[in-house]
CSV table of C-alpha atoms in Angstrom, one decimal:
chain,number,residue,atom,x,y,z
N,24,UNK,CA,-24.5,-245.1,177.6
N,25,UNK,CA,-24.0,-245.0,173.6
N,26,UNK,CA,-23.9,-241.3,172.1
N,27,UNK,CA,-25.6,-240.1,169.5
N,28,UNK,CA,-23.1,-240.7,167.1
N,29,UNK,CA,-22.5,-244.5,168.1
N,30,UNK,CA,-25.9,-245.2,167.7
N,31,UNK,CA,-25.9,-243.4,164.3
N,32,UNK,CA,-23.4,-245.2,162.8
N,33,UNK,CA,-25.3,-248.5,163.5
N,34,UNK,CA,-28.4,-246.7,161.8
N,35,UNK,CA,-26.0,-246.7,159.2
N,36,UNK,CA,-25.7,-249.9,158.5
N,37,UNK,CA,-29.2,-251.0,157.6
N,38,UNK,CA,-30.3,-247.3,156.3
N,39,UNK,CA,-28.6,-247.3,153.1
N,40,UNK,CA,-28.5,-243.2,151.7
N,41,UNK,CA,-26.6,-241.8,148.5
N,42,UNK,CA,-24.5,-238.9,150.1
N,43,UNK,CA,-23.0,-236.7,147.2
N,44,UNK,CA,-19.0,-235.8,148.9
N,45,UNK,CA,-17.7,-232.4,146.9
N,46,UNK,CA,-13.9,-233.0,146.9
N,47,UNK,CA,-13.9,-236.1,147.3
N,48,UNK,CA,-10.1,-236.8,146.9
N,49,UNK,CA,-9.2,-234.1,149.5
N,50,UNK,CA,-7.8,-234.9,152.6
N,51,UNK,CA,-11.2,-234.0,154.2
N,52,UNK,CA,-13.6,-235.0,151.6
N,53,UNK,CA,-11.1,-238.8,151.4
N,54,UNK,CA,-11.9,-239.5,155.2
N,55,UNK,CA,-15.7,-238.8,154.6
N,56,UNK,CA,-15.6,-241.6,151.8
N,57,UNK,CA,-14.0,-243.7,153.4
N,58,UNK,CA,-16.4,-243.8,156.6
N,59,UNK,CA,-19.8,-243.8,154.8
N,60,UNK,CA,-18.3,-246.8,152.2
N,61,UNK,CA,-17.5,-248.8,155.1
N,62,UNK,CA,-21.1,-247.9,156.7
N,63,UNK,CA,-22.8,-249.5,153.8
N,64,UNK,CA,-23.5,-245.9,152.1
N,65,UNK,CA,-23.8,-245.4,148.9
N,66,UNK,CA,-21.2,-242.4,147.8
N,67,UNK,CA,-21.4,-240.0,144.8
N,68,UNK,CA,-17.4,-238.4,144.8
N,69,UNK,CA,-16.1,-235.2,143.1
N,70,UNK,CA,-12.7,-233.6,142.7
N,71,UNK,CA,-10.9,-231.7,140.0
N,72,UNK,CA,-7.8,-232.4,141.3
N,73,UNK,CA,-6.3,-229.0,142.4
N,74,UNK,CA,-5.5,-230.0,146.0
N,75,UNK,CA,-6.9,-233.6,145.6
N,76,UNK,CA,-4.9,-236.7,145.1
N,77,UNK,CA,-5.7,-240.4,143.0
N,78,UNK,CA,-3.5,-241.9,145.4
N,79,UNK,CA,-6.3,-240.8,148.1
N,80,UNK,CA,-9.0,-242.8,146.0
N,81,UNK,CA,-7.1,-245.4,145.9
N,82,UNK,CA,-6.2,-245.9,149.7
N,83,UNK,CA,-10.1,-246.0,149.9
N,84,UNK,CA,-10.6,-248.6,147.3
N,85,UNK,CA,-7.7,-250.2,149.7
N,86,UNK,CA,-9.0,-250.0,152.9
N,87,UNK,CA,-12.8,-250.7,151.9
N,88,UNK,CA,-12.2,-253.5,149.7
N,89,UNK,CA,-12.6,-253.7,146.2
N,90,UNK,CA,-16.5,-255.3,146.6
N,91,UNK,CA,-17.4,-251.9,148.4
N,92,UNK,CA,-15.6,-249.2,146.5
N,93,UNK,CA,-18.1,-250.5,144.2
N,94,UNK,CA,-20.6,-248.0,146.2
N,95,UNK,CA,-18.6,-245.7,145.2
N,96,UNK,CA,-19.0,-243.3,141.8
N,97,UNK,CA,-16.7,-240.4,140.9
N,98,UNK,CA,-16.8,-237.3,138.9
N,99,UNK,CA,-13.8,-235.5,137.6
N,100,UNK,CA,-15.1,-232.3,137.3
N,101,UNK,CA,-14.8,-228.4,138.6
N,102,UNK,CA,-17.5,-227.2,140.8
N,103,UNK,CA,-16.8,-223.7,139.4
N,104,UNK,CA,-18.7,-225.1,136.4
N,105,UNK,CA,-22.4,-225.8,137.1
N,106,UNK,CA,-22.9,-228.5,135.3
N,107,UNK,CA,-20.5,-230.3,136.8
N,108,UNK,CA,-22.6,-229.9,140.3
N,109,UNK,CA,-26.2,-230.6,138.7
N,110,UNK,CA,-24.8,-234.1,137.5
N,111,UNK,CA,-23.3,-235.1,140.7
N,112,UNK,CA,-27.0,-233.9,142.4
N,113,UNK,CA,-28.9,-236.7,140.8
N,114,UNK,CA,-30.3,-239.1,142.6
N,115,UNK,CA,-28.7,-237.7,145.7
N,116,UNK,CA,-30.2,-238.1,149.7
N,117,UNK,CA,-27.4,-236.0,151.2
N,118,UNK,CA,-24.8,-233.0,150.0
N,119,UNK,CA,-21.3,-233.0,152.1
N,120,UNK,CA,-19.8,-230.0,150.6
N,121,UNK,CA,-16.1,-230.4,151.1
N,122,UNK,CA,-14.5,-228.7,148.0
N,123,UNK,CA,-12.7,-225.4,147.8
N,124,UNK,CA,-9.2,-223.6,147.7
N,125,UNK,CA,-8.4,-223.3,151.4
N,126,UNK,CA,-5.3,-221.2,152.7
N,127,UNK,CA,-5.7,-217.8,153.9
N,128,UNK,CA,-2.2,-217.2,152.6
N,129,UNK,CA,-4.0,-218.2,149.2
N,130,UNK,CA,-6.7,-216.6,148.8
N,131,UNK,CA,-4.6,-213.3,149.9
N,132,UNK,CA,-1.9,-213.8,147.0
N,133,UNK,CA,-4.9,-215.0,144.6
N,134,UNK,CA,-8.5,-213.7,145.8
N,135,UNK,CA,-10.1,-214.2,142.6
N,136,UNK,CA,-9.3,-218.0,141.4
N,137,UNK,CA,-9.8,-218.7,145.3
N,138,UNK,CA,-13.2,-217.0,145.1
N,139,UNK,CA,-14.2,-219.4,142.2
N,140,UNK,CA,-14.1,-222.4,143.7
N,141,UNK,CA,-15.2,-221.0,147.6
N,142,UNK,CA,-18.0,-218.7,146.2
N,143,UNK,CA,-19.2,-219.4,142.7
N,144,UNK,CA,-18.7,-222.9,143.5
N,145,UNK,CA,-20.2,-223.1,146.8
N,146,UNK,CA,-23.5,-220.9,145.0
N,147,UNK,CA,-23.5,-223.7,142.2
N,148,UNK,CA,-23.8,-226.5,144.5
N,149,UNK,CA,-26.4,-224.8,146.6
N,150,UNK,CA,-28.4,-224.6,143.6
N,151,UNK,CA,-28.1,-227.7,141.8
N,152,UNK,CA,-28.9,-229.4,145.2
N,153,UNK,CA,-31.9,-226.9,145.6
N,154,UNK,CA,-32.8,-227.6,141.8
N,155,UNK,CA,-33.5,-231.3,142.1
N,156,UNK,CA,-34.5,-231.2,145.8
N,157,UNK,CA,-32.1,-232.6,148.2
N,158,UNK,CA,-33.3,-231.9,151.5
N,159,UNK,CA,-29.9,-231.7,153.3
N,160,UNK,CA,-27.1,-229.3,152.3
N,161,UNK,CA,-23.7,-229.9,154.8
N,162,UNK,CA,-20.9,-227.9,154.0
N,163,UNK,CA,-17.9,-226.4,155.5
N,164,UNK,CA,-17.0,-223.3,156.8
N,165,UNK,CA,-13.6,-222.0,158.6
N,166,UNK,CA,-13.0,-220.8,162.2
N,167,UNK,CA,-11.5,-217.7,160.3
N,168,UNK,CA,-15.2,-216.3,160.6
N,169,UNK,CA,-14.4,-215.1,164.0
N,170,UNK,CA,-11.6,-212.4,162.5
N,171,UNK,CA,-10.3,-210.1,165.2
N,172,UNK,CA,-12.6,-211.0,167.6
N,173,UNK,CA,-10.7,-211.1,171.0
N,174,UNK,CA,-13.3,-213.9,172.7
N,175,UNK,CA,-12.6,-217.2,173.8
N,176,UNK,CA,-13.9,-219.7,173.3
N,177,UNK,CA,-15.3,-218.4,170.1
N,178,UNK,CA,-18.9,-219.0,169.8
N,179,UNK,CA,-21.2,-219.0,167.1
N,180,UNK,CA,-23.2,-216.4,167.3
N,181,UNK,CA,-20.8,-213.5,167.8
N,182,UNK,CA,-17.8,-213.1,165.1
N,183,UNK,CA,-15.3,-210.3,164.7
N,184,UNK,CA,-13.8,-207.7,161.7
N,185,UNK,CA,-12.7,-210.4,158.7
N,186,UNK,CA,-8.8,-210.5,158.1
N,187,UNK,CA,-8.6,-211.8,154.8
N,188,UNK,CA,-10.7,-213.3,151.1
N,189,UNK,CA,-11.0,-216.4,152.4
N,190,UNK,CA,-12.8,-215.4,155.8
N,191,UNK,CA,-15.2,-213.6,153.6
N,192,UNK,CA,-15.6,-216.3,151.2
N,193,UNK,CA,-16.4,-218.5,153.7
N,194,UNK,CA,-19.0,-216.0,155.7
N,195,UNK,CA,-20.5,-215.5,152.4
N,196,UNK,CA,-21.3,-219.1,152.5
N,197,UNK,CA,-22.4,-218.7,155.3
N,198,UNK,CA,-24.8,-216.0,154.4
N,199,UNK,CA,-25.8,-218.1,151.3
N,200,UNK,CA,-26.7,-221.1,153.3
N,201,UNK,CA,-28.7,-219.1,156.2
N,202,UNK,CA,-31.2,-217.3,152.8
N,203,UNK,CA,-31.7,-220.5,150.6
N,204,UNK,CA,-33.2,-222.4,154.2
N,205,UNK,CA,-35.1,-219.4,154.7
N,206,UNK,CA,-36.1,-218.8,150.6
N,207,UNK,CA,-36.3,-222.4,149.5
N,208,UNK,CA,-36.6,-224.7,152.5
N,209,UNK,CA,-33.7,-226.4,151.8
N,210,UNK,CA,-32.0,-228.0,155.0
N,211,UNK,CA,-28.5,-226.5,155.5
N,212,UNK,CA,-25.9,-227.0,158.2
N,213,UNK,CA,-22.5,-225.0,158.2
N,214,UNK,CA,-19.2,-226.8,160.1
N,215,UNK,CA,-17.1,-224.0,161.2
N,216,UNK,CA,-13.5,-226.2,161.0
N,217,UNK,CA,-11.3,-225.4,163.7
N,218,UNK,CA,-7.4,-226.7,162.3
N,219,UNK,CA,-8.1,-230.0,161.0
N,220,UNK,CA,-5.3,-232.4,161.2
N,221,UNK,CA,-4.6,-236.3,160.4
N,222,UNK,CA,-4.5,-239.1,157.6
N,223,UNK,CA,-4.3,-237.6,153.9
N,224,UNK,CA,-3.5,-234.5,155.2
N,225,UNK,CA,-0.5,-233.2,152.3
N,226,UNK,CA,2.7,-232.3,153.9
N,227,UNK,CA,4.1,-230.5,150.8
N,228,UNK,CA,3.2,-227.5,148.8
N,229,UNK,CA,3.0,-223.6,149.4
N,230,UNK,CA,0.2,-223.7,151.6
N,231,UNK,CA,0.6,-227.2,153.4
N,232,UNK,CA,-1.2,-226.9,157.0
N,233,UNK,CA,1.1,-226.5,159.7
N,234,UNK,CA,1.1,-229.8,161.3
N,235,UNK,CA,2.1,-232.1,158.2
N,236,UNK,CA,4.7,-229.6,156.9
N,237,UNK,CA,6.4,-229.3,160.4
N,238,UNK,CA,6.1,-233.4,160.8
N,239,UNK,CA,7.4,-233.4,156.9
N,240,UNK,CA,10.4,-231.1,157.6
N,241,UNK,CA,11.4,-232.5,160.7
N,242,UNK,CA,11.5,-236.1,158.7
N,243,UNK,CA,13.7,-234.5,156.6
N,244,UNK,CA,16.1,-232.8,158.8
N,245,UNK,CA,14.8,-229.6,157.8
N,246,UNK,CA,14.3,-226.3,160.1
N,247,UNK,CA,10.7,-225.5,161.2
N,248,UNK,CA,9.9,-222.0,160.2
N,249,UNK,CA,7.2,-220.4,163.2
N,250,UNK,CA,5.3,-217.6,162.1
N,251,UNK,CA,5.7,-214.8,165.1
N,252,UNK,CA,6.6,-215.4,168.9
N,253,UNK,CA,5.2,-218.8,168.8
N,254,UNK,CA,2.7,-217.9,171.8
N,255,UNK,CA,0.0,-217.9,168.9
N,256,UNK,CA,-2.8,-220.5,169.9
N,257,UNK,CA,-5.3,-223.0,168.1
N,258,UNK,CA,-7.7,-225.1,168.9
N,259,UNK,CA,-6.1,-228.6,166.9
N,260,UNK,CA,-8.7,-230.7,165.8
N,261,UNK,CA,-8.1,-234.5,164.8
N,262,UNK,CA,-10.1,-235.9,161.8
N,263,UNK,CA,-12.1,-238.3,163.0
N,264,UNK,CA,-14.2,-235.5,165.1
N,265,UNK,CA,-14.8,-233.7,161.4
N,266,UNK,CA,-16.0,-236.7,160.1
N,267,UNK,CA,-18.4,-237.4,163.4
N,268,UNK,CA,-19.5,-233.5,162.4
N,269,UNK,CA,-20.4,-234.4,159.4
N,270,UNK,CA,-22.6,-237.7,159.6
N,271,UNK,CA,-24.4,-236.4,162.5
N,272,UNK,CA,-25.3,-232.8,160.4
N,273,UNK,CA,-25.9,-235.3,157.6
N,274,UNK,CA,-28.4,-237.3,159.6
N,275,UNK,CA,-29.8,-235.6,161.8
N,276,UNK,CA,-33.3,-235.0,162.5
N,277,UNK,CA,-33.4,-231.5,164.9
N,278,UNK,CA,-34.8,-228.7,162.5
N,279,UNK,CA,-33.2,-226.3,165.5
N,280,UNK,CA,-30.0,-227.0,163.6
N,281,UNK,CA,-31.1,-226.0,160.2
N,282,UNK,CA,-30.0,-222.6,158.5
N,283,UNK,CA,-27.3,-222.8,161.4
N,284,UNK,CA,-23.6,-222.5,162.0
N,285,UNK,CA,-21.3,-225.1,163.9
N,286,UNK,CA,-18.1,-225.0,165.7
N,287,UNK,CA,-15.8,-228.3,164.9
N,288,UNK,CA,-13.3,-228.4,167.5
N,289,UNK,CA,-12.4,-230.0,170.4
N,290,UNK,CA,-12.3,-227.4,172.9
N,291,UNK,CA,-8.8,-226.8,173.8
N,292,UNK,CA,-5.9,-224.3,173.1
N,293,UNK,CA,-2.6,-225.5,172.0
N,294,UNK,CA,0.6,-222.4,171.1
N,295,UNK,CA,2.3,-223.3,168.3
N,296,UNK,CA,5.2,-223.6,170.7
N,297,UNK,CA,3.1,-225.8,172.5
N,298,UNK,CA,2.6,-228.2,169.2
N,299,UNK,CA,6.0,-228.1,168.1
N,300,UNK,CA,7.2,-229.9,171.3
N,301,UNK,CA,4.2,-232.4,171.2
N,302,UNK,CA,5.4,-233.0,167.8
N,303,UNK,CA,8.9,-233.5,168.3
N,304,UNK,CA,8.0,-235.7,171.7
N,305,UNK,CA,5.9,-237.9,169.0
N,306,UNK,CA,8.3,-238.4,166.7
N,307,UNK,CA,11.2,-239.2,169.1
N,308,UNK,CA,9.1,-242.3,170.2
N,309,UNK,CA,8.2,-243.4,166.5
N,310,UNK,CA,12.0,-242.5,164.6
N,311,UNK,CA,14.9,-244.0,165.4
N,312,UNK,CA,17.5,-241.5,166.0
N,313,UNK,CA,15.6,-238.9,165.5
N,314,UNK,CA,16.9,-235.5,167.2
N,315,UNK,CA,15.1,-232.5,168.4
N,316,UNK,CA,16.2,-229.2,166.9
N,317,UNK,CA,15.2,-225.9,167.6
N,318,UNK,CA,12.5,-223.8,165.6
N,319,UNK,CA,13.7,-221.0,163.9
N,320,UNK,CA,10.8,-217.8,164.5
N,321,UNK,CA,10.0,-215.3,161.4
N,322,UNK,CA,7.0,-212.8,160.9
N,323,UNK,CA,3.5,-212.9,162.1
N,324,UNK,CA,1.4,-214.1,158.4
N,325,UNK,CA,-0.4,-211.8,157.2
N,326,UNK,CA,-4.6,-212.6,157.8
N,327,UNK,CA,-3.8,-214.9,160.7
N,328,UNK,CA,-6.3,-214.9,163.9
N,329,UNK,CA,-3.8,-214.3,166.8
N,330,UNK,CA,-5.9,-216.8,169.1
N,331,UNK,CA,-8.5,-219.3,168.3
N,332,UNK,CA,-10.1,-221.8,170.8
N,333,UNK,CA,-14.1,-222.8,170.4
N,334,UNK,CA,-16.8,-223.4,172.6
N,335,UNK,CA,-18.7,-226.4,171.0
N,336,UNK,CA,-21.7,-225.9,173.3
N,337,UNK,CA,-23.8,-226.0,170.3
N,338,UNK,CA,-22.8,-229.0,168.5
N,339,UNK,CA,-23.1,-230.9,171.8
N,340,UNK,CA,-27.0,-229.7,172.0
N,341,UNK,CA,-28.1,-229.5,168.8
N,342,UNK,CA,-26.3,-232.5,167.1
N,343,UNK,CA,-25.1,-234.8,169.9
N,344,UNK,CA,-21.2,-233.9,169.3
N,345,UNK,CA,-19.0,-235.5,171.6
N,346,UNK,CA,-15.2,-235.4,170.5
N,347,UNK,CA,-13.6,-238.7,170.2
N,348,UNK,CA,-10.2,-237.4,170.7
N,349,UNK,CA,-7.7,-234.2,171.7
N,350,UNK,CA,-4.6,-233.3,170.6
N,351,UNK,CA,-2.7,-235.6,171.9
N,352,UNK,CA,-4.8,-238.8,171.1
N,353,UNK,CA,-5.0,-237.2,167.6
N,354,UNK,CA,-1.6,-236.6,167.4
N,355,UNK,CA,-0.4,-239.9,168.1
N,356,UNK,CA,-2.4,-241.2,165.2
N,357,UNK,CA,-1.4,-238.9,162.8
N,358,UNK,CA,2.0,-239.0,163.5
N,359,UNK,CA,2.2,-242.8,162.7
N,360,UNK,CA,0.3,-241.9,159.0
N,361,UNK,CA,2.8,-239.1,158.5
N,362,UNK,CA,5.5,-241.3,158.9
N,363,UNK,CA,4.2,-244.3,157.3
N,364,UNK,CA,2.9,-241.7,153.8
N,365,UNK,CA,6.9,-240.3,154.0
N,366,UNK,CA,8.0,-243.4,153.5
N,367,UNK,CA,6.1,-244.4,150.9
């Protein structure tokens, strides 16, 4: 029997919408391109650049074709600036609001430029969308929601004490979303990300996600720093399953799911001792010569959840959200784009 999203993505193909993706040359915000170009979509992109790449855009234009890509129009702009978001709004069926300054680490050392982009931003895309009258208002969220609450598998409705700005950036958006479906009608639907990993994912900077730096570091005969005992626990998600997210919030037509909240996971719970093996076990059969070396462990970060695994109950019901792979099927894909983008 076909799911939900298998028999969406055929709707795709003969229901042409213009879907408006906020940073669109993020590693997110790139894969959601990507999909809804090849789906026959028409695709209104916007990035300013700060954790965005050209080379993303142009692995698009690559892997769609040159024909397609012509679906495809982008803004360089700030969403901090409000202009900026009421241009992009025009003419637009469908928001997927990908763009802010993620890191917890981040928005600790710098609440206030971080709070730009994930608040002021997120408010001026709310109402430039509510301003012209798109109907459907996706954006993303964090699994940092669920602060020190001790529960597992974390589920929507019940979250914990925040731990640092960017938890209560994203709950504010939260809170934002929830009033302007209630005030103005408008349809929103919040994706609570549980560790995203995969293809466009950057392995370098400050604030590089755990999985490409490790892959990154280990490519480069470098140690692999763990933050505590190692025993902490999270709930890896691959791309594709965001993406799935996404198109099915985007589409769908169950008004139970409107003003709401959304784990994105896949269900499971993975240490980070746990995901270092899996990633040295990966890279031993893709690198020739390559040799295993021991972590070396260092403080617990500052703002970090100690545990995080989600129950995606919800998404199942109310959106048809079946995960198309775990860890380990994710994994194995990824690990062959790592490699491939190190080389490059």
């Amino acid at each position: 029997m076909q799911t939900v999203f298998e028999k969406l993505r055929a709707r795709l193909q003969t229901q042409q919408k213009t879907w408006l993706v906020t940073g669109a040359a993020g590693f997110i915000g790139s894969n959601l391109v990507e999909f809804l170009l090849a789906h026959n979509q028409l695709v209104v992109g916007v990035d300013n650049f700060s954790t965005g790449y050209q080379k993303n855009l142009d692995q698009i234009a690559e892997a769609v074709g040159s024909q397609t890509y012509k679906n495809f129009r982008f803004i360089a702009g700030d969403i901090s600036q409000l202009e900026t978001c009421q241009r992009a709004c025009l003419a637009v069926d469908i928001v997927l609001h990908q763009a802010a300054l993620g890191s917890v680490p981040r928005s600790i050392a710098d609440p206030i430029s971080s709070n730009l982009s994930n608040v002021t931003g997120f408010l001026n895309m709310l109402t430039a969308a509510k301003d012209v009258g798109i109907q459907r208002f996706v954006y993303a969220s964090s699994s940092s929601v669920y602060g020190d609450s001790e529960e597992l598998p974390k589920v929507e409705a019940r979250t914990g004490n925040l731990l640092s700005p960017y938890a209560v950036m994203k709950y504010t958006n939260e809170l934002y979303a929830k009033v302007f479906n209630k005030t103005y009608g408008i349809e929103t639907i919040g994706l609570r990300y549980f560790n995203v990993f995969g293809r466009r994912q950057d392995p370098d900077g400050a604030y590089a996600a755990v999985i490409p730096k490790w892959v990154g570091s280990l490519l480069k005969n470098e140690t692999v720093y763990i933050n505590g005992d190692g025993a902490t626990s999270r709930d890896f998600c691959y791309i594709d399953n965001v993406v799935q997210m996404n198109v099915l919030a985007g589409m769908t037509d169950n008004s139970a799911a409107f003003g709401e909240t959304f784990n994105v996971a896949v269900g499971g719970q993975t240490t980070l001792n746990e995901l270092y093996a899996l990633i040295n076990q990966e890279l031993n059969q893709y690198v020739t010569n390559f040799t295993t070396k021991p972590a070396s462990y260092v403080d617990f970060r500052a703002g970090d959840i100690r545990h995080s695994n989600a129950n995606i109950t919800k998404a199942h019901t109310l959106l048809g959200y079946v995960p198309t792979q775990t860890i380990n099927e994710g994994m194995t894909l990824a690990i062959e784009w790592y490699i491939a983008d190190a080389q490059i």
